[in-house]
Coordinates of N, CA, C and O in Angstrom, one line a residue:
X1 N 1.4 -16.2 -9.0 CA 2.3 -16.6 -10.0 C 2.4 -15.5 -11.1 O 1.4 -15.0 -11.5
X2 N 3.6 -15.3 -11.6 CA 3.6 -14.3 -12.7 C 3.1 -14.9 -14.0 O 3.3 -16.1 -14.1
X3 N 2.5 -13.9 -15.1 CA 2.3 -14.1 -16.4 C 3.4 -15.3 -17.1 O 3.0 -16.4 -17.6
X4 N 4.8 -15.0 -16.9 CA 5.8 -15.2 -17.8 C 5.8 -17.1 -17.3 O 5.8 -18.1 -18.0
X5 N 5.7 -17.1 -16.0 CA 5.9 -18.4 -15.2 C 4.4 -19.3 -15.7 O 4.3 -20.5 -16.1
X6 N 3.6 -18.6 -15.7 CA 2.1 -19.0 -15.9 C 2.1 -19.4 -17.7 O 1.5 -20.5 -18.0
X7 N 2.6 -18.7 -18.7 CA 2.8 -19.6 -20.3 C 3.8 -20.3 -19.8 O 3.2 -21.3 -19.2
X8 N 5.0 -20.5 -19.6 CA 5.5 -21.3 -19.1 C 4.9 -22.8 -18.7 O 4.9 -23.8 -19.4
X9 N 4.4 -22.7 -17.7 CA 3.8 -24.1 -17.4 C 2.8 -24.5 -18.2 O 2.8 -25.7 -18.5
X10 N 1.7 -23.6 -18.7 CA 1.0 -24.0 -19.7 C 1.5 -24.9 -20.7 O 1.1 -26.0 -21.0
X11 N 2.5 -24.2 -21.3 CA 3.7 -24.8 -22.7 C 4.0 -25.9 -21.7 O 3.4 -26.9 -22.2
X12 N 4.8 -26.3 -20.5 CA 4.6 -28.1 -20.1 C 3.5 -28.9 -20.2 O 3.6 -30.2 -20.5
X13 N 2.5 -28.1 -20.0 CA 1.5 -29.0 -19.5 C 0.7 -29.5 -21.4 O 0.1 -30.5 -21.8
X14 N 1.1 -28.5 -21.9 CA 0.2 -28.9 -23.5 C 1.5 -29.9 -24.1 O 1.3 -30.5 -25.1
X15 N 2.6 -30.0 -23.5 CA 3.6 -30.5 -24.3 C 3.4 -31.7 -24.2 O 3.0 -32.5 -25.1
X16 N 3.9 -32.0 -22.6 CA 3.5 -32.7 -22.2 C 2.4 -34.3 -21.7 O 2.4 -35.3 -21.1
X17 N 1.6 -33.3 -22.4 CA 0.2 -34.2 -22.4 C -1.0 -34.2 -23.3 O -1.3 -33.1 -23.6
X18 N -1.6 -35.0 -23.8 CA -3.0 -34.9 -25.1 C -4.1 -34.1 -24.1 O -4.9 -34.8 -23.6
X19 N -4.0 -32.3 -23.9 CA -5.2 -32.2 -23.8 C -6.1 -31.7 -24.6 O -5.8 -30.9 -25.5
X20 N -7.4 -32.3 -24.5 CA -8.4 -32.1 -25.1 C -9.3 -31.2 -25.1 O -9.9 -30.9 -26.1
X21 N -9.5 -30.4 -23.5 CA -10.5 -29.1 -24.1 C -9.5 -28.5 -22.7 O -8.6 -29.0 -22.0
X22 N -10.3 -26.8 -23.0 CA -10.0 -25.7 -22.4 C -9.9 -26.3 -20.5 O -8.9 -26.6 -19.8
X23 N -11.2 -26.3 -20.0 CA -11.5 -27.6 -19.3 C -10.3 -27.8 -18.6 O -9.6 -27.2 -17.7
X24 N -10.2 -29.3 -19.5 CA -8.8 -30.3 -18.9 C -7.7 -29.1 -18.7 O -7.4 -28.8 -17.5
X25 N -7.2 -28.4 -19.6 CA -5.9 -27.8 -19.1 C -6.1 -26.8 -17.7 O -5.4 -26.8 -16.7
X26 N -7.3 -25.7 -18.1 CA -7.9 -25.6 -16.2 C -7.2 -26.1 -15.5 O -6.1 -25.7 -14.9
X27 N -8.3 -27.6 -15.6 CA -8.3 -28.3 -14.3 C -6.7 -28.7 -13.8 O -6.3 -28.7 -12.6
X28 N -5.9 -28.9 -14.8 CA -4.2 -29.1 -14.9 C -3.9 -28.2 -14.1 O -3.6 -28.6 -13.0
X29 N -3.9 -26.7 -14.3 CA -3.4 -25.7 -13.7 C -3.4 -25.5 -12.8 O -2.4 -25.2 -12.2
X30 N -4.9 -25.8 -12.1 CA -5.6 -25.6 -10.8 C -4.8 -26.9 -10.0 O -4.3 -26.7 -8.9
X31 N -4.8 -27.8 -10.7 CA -3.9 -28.7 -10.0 C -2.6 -28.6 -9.6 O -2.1 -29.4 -8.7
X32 N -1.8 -27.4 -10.2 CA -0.5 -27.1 -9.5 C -0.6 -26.0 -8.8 O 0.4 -25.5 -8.3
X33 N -2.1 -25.4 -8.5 CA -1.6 -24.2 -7.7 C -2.4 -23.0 -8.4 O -2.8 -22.1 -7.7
X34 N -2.6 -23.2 -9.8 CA -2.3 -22.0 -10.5 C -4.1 -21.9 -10.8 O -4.7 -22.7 -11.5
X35 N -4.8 -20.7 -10.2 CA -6.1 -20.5 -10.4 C -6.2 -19.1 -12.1 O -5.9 -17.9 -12.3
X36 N -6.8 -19.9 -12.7 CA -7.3 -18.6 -14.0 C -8.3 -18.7 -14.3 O -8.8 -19.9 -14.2
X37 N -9.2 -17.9 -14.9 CA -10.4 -17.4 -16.0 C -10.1 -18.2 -16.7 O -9.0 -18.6 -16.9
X38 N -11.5 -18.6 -17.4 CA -11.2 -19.1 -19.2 C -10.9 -18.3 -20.1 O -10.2 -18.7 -21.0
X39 N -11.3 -16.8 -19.9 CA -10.9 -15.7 -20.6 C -9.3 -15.6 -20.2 O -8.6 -15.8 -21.2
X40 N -8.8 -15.4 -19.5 CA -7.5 -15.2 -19.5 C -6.4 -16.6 -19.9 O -5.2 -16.4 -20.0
X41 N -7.1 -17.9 -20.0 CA -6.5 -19.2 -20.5 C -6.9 -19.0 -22.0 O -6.3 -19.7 -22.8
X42 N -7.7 -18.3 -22.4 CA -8.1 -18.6 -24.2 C -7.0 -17.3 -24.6 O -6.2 -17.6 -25.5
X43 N -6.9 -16.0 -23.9 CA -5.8 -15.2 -23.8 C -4.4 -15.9 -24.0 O -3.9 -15.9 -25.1
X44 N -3.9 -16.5 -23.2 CA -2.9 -17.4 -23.2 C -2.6 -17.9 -24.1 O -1.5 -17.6 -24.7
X45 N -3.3 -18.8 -24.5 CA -3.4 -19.8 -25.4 C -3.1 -19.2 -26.8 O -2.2 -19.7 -27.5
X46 N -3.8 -18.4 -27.2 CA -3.6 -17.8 -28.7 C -2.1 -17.0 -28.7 O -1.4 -16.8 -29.7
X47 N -1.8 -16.5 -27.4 CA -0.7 -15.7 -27.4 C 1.0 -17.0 -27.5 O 2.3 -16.8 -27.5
X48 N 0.3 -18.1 -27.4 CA 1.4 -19.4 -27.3 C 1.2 -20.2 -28.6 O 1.9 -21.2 -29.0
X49 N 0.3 -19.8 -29.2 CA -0.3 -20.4 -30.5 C -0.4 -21.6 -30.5 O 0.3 -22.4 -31.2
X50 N -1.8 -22.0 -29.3 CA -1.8 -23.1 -29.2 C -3.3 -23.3 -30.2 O -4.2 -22.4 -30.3
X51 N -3.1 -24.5 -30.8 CA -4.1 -25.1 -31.6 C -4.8 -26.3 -31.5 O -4.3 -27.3 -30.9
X52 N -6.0 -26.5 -31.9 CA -6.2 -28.0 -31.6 C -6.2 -28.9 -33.0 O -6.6 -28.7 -34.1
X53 N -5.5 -30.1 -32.3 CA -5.0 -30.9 -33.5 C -6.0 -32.4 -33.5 O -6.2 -33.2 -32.5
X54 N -6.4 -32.3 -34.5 CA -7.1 -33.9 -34.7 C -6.5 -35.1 -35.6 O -6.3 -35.1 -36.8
X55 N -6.3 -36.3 -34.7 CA -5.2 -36.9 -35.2 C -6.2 -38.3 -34.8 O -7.0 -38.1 -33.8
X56 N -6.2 -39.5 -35.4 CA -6.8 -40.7 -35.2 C -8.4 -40.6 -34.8 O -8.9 -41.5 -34.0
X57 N -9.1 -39.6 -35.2 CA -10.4 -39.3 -34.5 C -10.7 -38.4 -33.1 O -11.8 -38.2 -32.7
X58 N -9.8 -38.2 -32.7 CA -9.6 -37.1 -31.3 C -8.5 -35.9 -31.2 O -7.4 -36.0 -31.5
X59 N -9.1 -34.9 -30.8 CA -8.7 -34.0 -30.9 C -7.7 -33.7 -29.3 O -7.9 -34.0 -28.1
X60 N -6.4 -32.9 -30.0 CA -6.1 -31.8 -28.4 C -5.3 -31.0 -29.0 O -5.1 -30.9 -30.2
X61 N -4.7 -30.4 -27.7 CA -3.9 -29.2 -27.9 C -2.5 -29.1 -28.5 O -1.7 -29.8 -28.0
X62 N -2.2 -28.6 -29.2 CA -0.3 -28.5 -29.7 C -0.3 -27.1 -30.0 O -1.1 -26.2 -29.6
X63 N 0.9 -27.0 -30.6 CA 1.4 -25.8 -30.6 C 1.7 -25.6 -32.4 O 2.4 -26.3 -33.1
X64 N 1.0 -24.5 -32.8 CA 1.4 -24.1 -34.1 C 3.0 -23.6 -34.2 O 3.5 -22.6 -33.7
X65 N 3.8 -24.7 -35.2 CA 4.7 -24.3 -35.5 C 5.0 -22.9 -36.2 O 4.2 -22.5 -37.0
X66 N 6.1 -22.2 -35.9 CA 6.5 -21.2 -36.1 C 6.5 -20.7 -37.4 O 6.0 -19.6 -37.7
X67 N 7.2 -21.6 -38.3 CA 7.2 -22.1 -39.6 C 6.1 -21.6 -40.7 O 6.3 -20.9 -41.7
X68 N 4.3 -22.4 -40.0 CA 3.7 -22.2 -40.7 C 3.1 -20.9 -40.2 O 2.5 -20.2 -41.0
X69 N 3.0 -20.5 -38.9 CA 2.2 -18.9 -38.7 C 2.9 -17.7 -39.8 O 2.4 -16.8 -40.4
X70 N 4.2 -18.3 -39.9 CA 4.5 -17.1 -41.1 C 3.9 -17.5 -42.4 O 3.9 -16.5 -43.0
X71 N 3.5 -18.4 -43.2 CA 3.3 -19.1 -43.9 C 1.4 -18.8 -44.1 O 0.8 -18.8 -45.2
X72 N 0.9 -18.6 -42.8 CA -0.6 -18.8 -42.9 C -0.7 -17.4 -42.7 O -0.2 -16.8 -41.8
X73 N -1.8 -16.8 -43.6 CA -2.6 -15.2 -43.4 C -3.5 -15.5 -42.3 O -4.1 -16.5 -42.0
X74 N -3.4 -14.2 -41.8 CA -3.8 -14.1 -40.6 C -5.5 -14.8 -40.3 O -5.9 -15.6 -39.4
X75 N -6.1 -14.3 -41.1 CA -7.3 -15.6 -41.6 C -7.2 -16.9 -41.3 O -7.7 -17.6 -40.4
X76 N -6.4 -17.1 -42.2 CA -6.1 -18.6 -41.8 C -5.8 -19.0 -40.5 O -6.6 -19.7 -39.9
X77 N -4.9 -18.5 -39.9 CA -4.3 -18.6 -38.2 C -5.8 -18.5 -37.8 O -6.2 -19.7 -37.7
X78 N -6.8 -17.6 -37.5 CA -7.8 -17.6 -36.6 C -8.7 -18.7 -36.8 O -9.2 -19.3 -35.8
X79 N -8.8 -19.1 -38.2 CA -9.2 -20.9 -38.4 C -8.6 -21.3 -37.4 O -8.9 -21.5 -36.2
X80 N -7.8 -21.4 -38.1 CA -7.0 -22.7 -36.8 C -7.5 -22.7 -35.5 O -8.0 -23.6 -34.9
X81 N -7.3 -21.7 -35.2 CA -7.0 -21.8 -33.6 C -8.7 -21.5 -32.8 O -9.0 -21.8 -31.7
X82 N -9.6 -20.8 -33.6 CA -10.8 -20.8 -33.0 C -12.1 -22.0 -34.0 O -13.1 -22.3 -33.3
X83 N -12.0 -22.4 -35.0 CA -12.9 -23.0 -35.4 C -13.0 -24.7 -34.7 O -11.9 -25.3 -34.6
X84 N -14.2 -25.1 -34.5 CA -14.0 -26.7 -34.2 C -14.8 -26.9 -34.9 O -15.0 -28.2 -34.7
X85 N -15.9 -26.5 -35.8 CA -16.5 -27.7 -36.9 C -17.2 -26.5 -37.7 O -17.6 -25.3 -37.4
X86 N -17.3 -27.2 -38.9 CA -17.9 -25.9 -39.7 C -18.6 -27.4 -40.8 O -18.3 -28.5 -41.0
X87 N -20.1 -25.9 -41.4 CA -20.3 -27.1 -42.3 C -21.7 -26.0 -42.9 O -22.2 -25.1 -42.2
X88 N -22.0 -26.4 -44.2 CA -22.4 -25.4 -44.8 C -23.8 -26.1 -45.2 O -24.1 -27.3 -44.9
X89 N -25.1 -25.0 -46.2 CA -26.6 -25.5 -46.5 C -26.7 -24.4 -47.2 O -27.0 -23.3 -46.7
X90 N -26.4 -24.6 -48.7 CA -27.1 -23.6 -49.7 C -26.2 -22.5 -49.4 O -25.0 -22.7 -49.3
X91 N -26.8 -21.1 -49.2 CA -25.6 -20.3 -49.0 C -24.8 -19.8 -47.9 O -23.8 -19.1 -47.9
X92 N -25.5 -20.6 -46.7 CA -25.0 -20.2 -45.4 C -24.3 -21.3 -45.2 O -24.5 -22.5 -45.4
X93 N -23.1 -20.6 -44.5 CA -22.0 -21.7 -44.0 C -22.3 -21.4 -42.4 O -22.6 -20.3 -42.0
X94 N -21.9 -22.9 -41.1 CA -22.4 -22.4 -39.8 C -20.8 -22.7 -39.4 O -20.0 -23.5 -39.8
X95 N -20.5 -21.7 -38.4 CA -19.3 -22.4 -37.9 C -19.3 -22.4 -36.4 O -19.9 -21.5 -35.8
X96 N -18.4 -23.4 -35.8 CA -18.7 -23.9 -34.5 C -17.4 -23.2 -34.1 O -16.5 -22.9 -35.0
X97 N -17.1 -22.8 -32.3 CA -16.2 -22.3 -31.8 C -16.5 -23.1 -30.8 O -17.2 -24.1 -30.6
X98 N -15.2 -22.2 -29.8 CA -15.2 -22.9 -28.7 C -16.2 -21.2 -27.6 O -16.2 -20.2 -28.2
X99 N -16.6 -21.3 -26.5 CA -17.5 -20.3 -26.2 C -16.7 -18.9 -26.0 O -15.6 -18.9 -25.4
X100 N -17.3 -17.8 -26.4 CA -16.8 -17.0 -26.4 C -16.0 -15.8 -27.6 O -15.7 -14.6 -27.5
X101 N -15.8 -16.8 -28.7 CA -14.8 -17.2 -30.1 C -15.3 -16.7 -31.1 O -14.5 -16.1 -31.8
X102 N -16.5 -16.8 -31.6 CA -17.3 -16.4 -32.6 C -17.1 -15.6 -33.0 O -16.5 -15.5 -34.1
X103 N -17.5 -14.2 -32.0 CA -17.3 -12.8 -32.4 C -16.2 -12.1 -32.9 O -16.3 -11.1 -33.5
X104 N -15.0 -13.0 -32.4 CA -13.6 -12.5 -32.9 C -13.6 -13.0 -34.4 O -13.4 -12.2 -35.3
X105 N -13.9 -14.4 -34.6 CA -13.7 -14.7 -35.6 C -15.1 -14.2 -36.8 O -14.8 -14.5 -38.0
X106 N -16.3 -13.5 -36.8 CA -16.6 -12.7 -37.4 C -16.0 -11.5 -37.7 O -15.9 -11.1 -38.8
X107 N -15.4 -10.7 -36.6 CA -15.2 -9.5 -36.8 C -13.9 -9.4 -37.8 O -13.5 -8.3 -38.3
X108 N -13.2 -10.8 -38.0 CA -12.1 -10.9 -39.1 C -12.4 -11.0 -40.4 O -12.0 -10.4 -41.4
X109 N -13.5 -12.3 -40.4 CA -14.0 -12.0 -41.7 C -14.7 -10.6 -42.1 O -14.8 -10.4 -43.3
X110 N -15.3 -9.7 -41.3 CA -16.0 -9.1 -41.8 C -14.7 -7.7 -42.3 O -14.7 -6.8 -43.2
X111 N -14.0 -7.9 -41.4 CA -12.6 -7.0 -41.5 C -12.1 -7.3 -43.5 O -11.7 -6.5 -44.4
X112 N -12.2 -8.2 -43.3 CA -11.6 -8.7 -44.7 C -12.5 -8.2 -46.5 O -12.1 -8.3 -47.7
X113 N -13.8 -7.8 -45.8 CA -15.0 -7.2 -46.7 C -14.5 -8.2 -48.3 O -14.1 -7.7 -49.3
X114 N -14.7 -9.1 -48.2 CA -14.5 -10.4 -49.1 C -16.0 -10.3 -50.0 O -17.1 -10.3 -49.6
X115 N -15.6 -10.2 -51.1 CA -17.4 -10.0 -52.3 C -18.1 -11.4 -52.0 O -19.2 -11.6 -52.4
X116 N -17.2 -12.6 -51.1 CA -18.1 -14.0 -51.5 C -18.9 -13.9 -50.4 O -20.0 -14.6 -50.5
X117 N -18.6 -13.1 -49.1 CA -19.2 -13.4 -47.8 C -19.9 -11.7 -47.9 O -19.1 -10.8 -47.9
X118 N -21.8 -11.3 -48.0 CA -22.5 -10.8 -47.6 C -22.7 -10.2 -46.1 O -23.1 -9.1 -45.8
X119 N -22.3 -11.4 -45.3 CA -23.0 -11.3 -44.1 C -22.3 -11.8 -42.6 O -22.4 -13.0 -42.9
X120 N -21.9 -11.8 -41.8 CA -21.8 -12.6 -40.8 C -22.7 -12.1 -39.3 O -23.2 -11.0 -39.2
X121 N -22.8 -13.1 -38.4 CA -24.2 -13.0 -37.7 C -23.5 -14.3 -36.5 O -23.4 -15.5 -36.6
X122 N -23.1 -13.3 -35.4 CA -21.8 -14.4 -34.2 C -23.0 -14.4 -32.6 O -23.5 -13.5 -32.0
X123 N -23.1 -15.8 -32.3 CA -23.4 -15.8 -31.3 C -22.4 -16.0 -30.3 O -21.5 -15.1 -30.3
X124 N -22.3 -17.0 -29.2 CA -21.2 -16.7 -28.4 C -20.1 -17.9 -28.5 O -19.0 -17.9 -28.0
X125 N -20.6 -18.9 -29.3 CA -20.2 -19.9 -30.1 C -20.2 -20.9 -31.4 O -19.8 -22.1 -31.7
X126 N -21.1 -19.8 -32.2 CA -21.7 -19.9 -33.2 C -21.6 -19.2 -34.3 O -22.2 -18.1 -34.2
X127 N -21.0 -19.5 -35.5 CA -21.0 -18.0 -36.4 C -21.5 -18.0 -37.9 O -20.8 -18.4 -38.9
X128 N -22.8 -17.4 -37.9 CA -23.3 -17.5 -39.6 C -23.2 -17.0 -40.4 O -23.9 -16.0 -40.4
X129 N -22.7 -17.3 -41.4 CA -21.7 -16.5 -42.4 C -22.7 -16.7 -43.5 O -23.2 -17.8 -43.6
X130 N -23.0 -15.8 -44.5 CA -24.2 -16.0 -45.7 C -22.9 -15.2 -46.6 O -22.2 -14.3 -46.4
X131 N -23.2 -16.4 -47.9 CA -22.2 -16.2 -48.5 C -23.0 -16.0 -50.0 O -24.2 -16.4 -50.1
X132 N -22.1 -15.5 -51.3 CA -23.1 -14.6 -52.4 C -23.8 -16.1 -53.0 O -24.8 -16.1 -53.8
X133 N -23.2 -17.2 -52.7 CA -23.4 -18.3 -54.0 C -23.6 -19.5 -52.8 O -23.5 -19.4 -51.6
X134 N -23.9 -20.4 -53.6 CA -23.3 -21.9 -53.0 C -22.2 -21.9 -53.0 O -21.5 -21.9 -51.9
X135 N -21.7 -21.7 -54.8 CA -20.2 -22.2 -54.6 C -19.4 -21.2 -54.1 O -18.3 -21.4 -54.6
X136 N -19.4 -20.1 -53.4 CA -18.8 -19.4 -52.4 C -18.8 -20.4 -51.0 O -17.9 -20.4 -50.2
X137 N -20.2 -21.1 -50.9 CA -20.0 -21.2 -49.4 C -19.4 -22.6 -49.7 O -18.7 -23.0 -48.8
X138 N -19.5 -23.2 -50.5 CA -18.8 -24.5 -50.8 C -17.3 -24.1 -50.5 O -16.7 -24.8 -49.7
X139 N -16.4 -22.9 -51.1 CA -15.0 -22.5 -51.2 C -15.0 -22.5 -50.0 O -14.1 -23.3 -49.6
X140 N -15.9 -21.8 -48.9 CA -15.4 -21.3 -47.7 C -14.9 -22.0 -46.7 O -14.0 -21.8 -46.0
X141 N -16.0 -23.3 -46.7 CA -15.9 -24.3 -46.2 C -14.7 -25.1 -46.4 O -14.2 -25.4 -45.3
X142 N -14.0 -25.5 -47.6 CA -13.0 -25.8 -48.0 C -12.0 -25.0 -47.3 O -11.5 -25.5 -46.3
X143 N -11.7 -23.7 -47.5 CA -11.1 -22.9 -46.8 C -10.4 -22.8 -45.1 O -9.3 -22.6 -44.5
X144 N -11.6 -23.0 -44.8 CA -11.8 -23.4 -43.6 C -11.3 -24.2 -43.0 O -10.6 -23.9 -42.0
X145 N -11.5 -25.7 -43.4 CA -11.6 -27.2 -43.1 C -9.6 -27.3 -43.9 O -8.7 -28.0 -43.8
X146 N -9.9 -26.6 -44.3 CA -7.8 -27.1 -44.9 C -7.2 -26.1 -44.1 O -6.1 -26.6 -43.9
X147 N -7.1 -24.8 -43.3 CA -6.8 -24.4 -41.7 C -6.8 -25.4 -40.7 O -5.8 -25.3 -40.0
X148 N -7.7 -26.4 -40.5 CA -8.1 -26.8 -39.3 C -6.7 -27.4 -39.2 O -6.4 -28.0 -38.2

């Protein structure tokens, strides 16, 4: 199947349907035929600006309107689309990804050389961000959590 055919059915299959993790849409794919990597489905996905939306206590997949990607700094967009829970302790804020995710999303904040954030420190789904204050890591968090 080509690239172009392959977003394509992806964009049905998220339209489509509440999915919930990387996973489920997989397993969707695989169900029409269509074999991929998670690396080349998380590829996808950000290039269709798919996001996960939490609505009544559960989360899935949609699609970032057009609208607000022009609207949101590039920061912001990588919220969206890579963080699923963040939550902070004095000056370190922890933030949760999905696997793989972290590093990208360090290597932006640290791109951004921000005076509130000292430090960042990415595992492969995990990202610790030491920030100059509390109330820096209190902002960040806010920051953060109003992306999602």
């Amino acid at each position: 199947m080509k690239r172009t055919e392959r977003l394509t059915l992806i964009t049905e299959i998220v339209t489509g349907n509440k999915i919930a993790t990387q996973e489920d849409l997989q397993a969707s794919l695989e169900e029409r035929g269509v074999s991929i990597t998670q690396a080349t489905l998380s590829r996808d996905m950000r290039e269709l600006n798919i996001i996960k939306k939490r609505e009544n206590g559960k989360s899935f997949y949609s699609f970032l309107q057009q609208k607000a990607v022009s609207q949101r700094s590039n920061l912001q967009l990588q919220f969206s689309r890579f963080v699923v829970k963040v939550a902070s302790s004095s000056v370190m804020v922890v933030v949760h990804t999905h696997l793989g995710e972290a590093d990208l999303l360090a290597n932006a904040l640290d791109a951004q050389k921000r005076s509130d954030i000292l430090g960042t420190i990415a595992g492969a789904d995990t990202l610790l961000i030491t920030c100059a204050s509390e109330k820096a890591a209190k902002a960040l968090v806010t920051e953060i959590s109003d992306a999602l």
